[in-house]
Coordinates of C-alpha atoms in Angstrom, one line a residue:
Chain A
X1 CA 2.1 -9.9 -26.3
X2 CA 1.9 -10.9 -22.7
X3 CA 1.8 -14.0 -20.4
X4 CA -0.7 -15.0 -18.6
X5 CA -1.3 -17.2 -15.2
X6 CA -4.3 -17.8 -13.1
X7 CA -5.5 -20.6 -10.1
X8 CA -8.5 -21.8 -8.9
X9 CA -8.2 -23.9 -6.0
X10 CA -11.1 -25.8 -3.4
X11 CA -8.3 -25.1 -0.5
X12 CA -6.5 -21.6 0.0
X13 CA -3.1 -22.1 -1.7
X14 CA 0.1 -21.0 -2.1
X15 CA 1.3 -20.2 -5.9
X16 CA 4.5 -19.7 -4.9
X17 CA 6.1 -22.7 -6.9
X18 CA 4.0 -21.2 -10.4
X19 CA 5.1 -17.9 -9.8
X20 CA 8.8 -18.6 -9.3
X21 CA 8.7 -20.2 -13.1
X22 CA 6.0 -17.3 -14.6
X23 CA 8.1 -14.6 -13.1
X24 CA 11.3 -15.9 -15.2
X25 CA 9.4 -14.5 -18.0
X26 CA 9.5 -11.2 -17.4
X27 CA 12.8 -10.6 -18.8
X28 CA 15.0 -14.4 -17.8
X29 CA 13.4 -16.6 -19.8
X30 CA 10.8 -14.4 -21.5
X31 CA 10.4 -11.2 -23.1
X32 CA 7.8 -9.4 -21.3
X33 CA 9.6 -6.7 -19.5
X34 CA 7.2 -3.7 -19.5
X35 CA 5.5 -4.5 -15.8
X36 CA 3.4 -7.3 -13.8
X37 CA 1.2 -7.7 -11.5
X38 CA -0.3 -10.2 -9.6
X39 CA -4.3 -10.3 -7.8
X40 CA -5.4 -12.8 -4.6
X41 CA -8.4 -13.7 -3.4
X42 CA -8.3 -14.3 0.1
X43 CA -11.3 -15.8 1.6
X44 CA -13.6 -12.9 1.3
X45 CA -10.7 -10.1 0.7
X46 CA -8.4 -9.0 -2.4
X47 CA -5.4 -7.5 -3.1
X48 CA -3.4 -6.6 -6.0
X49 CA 0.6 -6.2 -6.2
X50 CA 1.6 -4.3 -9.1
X51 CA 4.9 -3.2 -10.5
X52 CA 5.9 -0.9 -13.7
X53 CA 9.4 -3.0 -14.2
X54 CA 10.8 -6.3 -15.0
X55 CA 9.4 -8.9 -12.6
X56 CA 12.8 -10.8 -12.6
X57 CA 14.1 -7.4 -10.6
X58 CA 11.2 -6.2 -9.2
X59 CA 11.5 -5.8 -5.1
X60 CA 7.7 -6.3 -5.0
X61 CA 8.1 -9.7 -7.3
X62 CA 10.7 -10.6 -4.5
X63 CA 8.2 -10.1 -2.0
X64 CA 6.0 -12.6 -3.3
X65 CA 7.8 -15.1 -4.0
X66 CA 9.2 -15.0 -0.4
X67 CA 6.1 -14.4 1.4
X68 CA 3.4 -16.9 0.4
X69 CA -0.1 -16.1 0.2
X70 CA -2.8 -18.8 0.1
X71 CA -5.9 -17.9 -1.8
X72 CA -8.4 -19.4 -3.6
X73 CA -8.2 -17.9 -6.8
X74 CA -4.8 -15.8 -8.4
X75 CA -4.8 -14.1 -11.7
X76 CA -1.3 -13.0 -13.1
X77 CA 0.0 -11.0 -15.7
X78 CA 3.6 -9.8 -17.2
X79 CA 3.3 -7.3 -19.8
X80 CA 4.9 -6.8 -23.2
X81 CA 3.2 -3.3 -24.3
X82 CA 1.6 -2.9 -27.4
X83 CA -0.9 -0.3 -26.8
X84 CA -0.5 1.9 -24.3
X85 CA 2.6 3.6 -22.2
X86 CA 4.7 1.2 -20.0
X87 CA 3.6 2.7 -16.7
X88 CA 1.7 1.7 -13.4
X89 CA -2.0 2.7 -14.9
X90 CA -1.3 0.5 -17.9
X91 CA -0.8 -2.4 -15.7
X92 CA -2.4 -5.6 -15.0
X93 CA -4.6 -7.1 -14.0
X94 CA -7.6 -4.4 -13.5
X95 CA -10.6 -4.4 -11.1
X96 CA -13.2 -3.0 -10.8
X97 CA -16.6 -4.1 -7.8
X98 CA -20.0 -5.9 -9.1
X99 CA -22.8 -6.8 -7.1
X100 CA -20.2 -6.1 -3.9
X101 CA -18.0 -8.2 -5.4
X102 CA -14.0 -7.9 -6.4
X103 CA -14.0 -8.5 -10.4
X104 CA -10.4 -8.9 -11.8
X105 CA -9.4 -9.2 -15.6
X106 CA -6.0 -9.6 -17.1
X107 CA -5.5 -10.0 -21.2
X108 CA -3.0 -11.3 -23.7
X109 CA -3.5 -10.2 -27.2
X110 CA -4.4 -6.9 -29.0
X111 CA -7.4 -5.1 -30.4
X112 CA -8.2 -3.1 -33.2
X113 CA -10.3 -0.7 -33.7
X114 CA -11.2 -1.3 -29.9
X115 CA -12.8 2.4 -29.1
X116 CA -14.9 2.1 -32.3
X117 CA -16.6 -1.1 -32.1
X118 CA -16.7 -1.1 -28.3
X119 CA -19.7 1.4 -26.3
X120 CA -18.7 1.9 -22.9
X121 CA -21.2 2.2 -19.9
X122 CA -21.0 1.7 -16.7
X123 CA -17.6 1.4 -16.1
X124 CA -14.7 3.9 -17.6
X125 CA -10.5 2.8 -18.1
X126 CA -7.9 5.0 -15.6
X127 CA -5.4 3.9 -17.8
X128 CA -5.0 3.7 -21.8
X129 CA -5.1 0.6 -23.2
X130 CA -6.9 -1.8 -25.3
X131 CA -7.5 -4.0 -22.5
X132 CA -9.0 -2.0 -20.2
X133 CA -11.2 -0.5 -22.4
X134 CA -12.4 -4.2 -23.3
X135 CA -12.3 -4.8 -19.3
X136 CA -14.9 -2.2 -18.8
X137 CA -16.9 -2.7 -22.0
X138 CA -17.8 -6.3 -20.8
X139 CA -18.0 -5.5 -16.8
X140 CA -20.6 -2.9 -18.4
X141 CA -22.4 -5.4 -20.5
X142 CA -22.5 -7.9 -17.7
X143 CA -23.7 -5.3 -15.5
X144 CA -26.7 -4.1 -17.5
X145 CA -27.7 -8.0 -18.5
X146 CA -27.1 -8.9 -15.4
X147 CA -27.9 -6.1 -12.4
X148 CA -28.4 -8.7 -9.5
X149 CA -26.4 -11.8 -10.0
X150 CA -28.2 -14.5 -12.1
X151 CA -29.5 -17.6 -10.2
X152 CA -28.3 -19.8 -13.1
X153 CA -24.3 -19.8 -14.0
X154 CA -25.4 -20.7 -17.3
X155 CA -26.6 -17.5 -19.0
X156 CA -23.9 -15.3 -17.2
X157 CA -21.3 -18.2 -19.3
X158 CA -23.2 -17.6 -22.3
X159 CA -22.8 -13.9 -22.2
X160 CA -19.2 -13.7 -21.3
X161 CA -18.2 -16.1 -24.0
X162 CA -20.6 -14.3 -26.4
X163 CA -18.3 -11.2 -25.5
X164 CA -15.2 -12.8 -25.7
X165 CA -15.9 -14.0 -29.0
X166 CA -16.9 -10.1 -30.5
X167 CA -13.3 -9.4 -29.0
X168 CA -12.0 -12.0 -30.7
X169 CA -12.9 -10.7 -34.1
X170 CA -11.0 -7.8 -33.0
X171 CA -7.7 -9.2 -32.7
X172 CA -6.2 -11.5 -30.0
X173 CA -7.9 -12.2 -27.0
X174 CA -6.6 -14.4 -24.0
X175 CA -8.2 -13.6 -21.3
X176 CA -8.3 -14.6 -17.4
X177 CA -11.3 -13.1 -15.9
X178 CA -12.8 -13.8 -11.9
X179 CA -16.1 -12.5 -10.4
X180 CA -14.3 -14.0 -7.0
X181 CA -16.0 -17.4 -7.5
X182 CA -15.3 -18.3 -10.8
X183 CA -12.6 -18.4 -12.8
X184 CA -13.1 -17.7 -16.4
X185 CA -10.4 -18.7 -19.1
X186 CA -11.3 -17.6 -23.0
X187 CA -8.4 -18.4 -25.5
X188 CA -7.3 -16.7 -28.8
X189 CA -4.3 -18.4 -29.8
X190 CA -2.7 -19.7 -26.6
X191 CA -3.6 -20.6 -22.9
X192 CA -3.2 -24.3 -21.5
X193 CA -4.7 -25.5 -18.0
X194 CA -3.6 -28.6 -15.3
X195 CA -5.9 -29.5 -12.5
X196 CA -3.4 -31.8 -9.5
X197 CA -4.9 -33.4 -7.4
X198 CA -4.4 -36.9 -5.2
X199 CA -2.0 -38.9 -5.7
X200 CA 0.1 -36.1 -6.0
X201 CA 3.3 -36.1 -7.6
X202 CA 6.3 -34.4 -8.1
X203 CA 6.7 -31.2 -10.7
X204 CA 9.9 -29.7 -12.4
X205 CA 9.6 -26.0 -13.7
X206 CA 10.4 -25.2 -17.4
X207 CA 11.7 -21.5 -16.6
X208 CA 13.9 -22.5 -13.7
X209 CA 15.7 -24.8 -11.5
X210 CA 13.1 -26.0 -9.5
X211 CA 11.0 -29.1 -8.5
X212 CA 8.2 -29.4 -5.9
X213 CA 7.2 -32.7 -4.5
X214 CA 3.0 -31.8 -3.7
X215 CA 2.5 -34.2 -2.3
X216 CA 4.4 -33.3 1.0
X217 CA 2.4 -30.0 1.3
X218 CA -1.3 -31.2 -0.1
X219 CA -4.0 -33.0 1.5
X220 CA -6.0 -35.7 -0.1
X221 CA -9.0 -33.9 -0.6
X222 CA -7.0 -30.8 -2.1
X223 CA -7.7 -29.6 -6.1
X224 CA -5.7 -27.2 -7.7
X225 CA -6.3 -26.1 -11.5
X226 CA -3.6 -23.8 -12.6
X227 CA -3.7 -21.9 -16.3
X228 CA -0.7 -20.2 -17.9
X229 CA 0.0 -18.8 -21.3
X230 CA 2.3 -21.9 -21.9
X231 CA 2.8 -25.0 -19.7
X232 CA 5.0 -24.0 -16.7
X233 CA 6.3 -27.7 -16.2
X234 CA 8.0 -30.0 -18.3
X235 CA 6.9 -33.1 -16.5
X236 CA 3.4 -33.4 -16.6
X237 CA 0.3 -33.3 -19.0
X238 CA -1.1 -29.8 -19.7
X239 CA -4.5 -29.2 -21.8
X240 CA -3.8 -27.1 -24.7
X241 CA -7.0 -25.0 -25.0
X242 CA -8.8 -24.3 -28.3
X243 CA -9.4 -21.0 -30.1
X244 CA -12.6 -19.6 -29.2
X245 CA -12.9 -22.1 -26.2
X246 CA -13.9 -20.9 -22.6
X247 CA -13.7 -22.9 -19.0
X248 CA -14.7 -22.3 -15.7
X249 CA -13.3 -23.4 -12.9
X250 CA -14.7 -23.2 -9.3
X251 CA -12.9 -24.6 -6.4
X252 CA -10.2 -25.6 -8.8
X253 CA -12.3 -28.1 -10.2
X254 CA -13.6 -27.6 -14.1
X255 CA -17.3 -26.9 -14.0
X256 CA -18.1 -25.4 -17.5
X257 CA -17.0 -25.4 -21.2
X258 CA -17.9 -23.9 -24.1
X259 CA -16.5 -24.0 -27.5
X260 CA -17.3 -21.6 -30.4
X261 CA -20.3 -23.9 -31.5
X262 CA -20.5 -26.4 -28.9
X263 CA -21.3 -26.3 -25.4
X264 CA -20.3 -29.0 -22.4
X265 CA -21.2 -28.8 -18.7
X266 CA -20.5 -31.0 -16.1
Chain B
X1 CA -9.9 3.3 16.3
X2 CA -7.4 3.4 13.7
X3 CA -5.0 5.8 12.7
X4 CA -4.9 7.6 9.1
X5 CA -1.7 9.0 7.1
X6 CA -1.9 11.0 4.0
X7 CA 0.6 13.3 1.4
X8 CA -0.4 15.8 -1.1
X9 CA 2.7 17.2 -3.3
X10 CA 3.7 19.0 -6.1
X11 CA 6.2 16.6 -7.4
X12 CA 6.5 12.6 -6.8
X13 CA 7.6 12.1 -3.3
X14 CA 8.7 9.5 -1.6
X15 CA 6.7 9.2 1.5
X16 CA 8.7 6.2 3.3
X17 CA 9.9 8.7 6.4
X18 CA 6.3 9.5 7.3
X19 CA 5.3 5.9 7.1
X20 CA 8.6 4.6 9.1
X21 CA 6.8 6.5 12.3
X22 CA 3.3 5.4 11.4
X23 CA 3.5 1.9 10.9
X24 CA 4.8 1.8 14.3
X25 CA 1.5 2.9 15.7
X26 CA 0.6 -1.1 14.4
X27 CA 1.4 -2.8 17.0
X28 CA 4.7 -1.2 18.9
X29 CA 4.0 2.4 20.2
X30 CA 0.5 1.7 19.1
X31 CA -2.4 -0.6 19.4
X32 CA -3.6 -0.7 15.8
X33 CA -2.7 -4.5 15.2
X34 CA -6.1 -5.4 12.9
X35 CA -4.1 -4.9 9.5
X36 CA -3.2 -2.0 7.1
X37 CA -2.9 -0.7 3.9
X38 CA -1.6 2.4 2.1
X39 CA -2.5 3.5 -1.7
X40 CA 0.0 5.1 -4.2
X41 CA -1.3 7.6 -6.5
X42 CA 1.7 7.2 -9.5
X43 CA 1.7 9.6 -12.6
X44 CA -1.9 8.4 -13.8
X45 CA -1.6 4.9 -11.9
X46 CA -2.8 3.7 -8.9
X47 CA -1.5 1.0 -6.7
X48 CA -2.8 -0.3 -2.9
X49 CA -0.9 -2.7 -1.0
X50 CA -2.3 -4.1 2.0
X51 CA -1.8 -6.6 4.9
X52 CA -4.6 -7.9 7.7
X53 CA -1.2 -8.6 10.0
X54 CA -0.1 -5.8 12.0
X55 CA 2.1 -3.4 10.1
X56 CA 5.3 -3.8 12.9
X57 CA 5.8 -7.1 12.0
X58 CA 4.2 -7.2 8.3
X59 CA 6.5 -8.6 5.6
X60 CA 4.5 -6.2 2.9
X61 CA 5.2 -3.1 5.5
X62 CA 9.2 -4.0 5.0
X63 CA 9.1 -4.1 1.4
X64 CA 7.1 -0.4 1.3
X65 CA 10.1 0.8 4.2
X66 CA 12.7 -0.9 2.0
X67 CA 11.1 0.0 -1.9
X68 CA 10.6 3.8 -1.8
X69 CA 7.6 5.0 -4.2
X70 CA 7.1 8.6 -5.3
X71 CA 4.1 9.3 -5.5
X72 CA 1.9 12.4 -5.9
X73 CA -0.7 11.5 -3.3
X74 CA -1.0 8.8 0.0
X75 CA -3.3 7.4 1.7
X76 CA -2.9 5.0 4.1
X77 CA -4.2 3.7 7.3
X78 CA -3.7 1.2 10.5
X79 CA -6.8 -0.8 11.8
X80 CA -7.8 -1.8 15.5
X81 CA -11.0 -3.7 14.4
X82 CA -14.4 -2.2 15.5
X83 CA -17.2 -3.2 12.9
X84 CA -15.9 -5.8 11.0
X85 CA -14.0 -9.1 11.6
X86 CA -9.9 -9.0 11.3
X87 CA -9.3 -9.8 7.9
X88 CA -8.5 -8.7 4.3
X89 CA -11.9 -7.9 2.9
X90 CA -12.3 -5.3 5.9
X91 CA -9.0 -3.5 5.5
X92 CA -8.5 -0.4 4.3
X93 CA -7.9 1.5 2.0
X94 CA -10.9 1.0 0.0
X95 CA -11.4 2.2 -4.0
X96 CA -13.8 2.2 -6.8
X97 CA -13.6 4.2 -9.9
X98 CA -15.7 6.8 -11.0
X99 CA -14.7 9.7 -13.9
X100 CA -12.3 6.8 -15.6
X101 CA -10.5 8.0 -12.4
X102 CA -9.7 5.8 -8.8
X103 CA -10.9 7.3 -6.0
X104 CA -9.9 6.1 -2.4
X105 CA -10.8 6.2 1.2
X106 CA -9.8 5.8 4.4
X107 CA -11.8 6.2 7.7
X108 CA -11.0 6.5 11.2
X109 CA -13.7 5.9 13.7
X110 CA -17.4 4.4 14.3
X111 CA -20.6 4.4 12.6
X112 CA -24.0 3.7 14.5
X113 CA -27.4 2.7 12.3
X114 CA -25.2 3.3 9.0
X115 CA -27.6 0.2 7.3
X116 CA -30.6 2.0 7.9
X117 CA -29.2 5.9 7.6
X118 CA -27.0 6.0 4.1
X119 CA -29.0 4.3 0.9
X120 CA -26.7 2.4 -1.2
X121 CA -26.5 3.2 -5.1
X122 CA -24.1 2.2 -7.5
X123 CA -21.4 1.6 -5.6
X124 CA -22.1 -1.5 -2.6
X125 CA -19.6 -3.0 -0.2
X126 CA -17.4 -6.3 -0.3
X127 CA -16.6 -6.5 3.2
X128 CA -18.7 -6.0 6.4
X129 CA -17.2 -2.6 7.4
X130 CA -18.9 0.9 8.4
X131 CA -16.6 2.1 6.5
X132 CA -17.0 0.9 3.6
X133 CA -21.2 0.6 3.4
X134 CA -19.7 4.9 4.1
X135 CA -17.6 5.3 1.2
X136 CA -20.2 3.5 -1.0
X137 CA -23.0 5.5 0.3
X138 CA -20.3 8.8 -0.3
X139 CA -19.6 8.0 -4.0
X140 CA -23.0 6.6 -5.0
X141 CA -24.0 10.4 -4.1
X142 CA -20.9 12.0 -5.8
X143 CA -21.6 9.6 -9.2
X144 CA -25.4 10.6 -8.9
X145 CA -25.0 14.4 -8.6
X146 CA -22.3 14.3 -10.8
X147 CA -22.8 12.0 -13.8
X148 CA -19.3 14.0 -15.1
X149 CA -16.6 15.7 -13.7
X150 CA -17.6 19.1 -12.6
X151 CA -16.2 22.4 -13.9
X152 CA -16.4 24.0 -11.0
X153 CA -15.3 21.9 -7.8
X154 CA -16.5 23.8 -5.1
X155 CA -20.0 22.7 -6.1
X156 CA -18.5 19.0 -5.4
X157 CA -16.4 19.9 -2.4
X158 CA -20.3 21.2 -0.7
X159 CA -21.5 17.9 -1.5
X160 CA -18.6 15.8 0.2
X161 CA -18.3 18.4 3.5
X162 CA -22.1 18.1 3.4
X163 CA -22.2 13.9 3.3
X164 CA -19.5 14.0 6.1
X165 CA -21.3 16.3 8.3
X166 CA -24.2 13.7 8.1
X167 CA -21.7 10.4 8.6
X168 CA -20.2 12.8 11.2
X169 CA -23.9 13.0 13.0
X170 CA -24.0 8.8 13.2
X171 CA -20.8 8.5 15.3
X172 CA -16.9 9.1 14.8
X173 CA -15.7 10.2 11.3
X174 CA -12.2 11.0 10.5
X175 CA -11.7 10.9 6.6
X176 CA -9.2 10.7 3.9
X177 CA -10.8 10.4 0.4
X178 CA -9.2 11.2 -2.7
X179 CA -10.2 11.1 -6.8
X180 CA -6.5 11.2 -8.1
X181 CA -6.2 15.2 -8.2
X182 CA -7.4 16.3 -4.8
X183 CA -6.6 15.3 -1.8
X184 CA -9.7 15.7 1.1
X185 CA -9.5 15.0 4.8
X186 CA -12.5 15.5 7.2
X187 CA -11.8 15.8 10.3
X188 CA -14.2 14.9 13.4
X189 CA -12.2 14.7 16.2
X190 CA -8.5 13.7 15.5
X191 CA -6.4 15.1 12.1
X192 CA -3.5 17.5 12.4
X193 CA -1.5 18.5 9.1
X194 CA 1.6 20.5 8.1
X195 CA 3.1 22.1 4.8
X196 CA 6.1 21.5 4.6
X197 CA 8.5 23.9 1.7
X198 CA 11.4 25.6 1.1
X199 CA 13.3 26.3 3.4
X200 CA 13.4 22.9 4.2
X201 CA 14.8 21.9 7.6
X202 CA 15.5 18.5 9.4
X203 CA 12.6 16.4 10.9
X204 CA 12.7 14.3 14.1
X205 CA 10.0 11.3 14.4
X206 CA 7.7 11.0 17.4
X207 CA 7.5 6.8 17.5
X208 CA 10.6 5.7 16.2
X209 CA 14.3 7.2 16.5
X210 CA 14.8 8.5 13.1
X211 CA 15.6 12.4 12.1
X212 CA 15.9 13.4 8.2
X213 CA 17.0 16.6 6.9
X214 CA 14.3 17.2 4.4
X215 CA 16.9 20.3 2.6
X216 CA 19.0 17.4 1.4
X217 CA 16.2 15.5 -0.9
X218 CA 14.3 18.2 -2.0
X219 CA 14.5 21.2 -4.5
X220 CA 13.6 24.7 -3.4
X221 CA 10.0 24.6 -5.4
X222 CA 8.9 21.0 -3.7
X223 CA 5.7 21.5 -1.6
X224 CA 4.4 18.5 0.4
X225 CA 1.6 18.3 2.8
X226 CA 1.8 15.8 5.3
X227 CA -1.9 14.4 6.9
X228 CA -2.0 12.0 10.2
X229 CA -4.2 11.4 13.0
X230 CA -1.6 12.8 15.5
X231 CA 1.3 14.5 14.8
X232 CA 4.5 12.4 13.5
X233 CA 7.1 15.0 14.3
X234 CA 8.5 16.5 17.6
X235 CA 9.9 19.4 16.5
X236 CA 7.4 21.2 13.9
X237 CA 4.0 23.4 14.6
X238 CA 1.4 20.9 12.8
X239 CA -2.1 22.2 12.4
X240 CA -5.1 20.6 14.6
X241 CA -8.3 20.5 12.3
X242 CA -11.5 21.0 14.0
X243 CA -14.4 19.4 14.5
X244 CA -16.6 19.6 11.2
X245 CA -13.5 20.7 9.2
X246 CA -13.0 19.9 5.5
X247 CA -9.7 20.5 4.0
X248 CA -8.7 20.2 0.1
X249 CA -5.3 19.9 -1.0
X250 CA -3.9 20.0 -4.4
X251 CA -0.3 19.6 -5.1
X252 CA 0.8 19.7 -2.0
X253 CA -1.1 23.3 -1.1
X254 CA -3.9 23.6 0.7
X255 CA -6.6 25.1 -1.6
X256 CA -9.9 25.4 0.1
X257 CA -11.3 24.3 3.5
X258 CA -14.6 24.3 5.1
X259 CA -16.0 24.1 8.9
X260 CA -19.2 23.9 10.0
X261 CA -20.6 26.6 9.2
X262 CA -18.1 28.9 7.3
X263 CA -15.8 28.3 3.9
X264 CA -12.3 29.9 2.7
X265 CA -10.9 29.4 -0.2
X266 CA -7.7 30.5 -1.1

């Protein structure tokens, strides 16, 4: 298994303080040694850093944490490998360009049967695992539903958790997923989410010494959701997301849920 | 105008001397201040990092001085902004992937009436670059004319000399493209390149005091080609391409080339 972490934002933002706790997990605090990587959005640009090692003694996880970069949305991943070779194609997160835009994907979980029950199209894997494959099977679907992008959120939603829900029945699916707008978070078995915003308050990391007081580097007017595999503080109140739920977030507020039989927009 | 860097070799090479020259281009013994970016081509992985800061004073520059990657094939490049605003989404490198395979570009130089000359297909742009709306245009053709991979590839290396003669007729169009196996540079009026292989003898940079004895970190059956705008050495014979030129490299060696009007392959 693997750990996931992904922000939406309404303000470019720095992750640093999320990161520094998330990146204990690859191999401190957590298990997930076989690689990382990390994507930002950046107003209308994006860039990946990925690494085949340990982030706890990785120089390009060093990098990060020491040189902060503010973007709208960030999706995260350390890797535990299951399928496929520990090695810089089998990394996450992937990407791959839509409608001119940057689409990003990371997973947690594991898929049978995945080559089987999943027709590719469009879009082919570099690399060899499950979740890439799955990556390129829904870009592909959303593609061909989808060729310009919809006017209405709503049926693009439907689709993706549709998709989500097939990969489900697969195996174990967490999923962060961004068409650089939207986040998109579908949970399996585990993925929890926090949206700060004013009156800010202090937090205190789970996987490391340290506390952040945002309020002394936020405006008012600033929201910031954050999503990890498992809450990365110990002092404040995370949602624990349901199996076969999705949520969207846009400018770091929540704008969409759906549940495997239920559906809520606000 | 920017500068381009590139490396084709037979075994993973660590390409950090090169760069320690060219990154100075970025703002010290060059003007090139817009941002840069270089791509790693790792075993079957891929990995870009990039920075719209000038690459002298770029904290992701240090860690790629500092972090040595071998890799079988570079491709980087240093940006003095002509179409295009400074920032992210407008720095190279740029990739897609066709084949299950990432293919990247770089491109030095200026494109006039690129809207209206090159039809986009499957492939469209994220950014506001020539370049970009170039490589789209480049691959949409490539994808079309070959749906698969082609047995043969000089039926594919016609079809890329051929599209860069045409970019080539709207303006300035210097080029370093590559699909993970070959390594192409077009040149249309600045690209030198050199072989460098056994025996191997010591190296003295052009833009920054630094020498290296290339006998001491290589094996007698390494063979590295070494791609740049201008020459990075002082003291080796570096081929000058010509106008209309294509050259193809493969593991290091130089394995077809095409002008104008005339084609070797060797």
């Amino acid at each position: 298994m693997c750990e996931l972490l992904g922000m939406s934002a309404n303000v470019p933002t720095d992750i640093t303080f999320s990161m520094a706790g998330f990146l204990q997990r690859g191999g401190a605090t957590g298990p997930h040694r076989d690689g990382w990587g990390v994507a930002f959005y950046e107003d209308e640009g994006y860039r990946e850093f990925k690494d085949p090692h340990p982030s706890i003694n990785s120089p390009v996880a060093r990098l990060i944490l020491d040189y902060p970069i503010k973007s709208r949305i960030v999706i995260s991943h350390i890797r535990q490998a299951n399928v496929g070779q520990i090695n810089l194609g089998n990394t996450h997160p992937f990407s791959r360009e839509l409608w001119g835009r940057h689409w990003c994907y990371a997973h947690n979980g594991q898929l049978a049967g995945f080559r089987e029950a999943l027709s590719l199209g469009f879009y082919q894997p570099t690399g060899h695992t499950d979740s890439e494959w799955a990556f390129c099977w829904l870009l592909s679907r959303i593609r061909e539903a989808f060729p310009q992008p919809p006017e209405n959120p709503e049926a693009l939603q439907q689709l993706i958790h549709e998709s989500c829900e097939t990969l489900r029945s697969l195996g174990v699916f967490n999923l962060l997923f961004s068409d650089s707008e939207y986040l998109y978070a579908y949970c399996s078995t585990k993925l929890a989410h926090i949206t700060r915003r004013a009156p800010f308050g202090p937090a205190l990391l789970k996987d490391t010494e340290l506390k952040v007081d945002f309020a002394a580097c936020t405006t008012p007017q600033d929201v910031v959701s954050v999503l990890a595999t498992e809450p990365l503080t110990t002092n404040e109140d995370w949602t624990i997301m349901a199996t076969g739920e999705l949520v969207v977030f846009r400018d770091g507020e929540l704008v969409a849920r759906r549940t495997s039989h239920t559906v809520t927009s606000n």
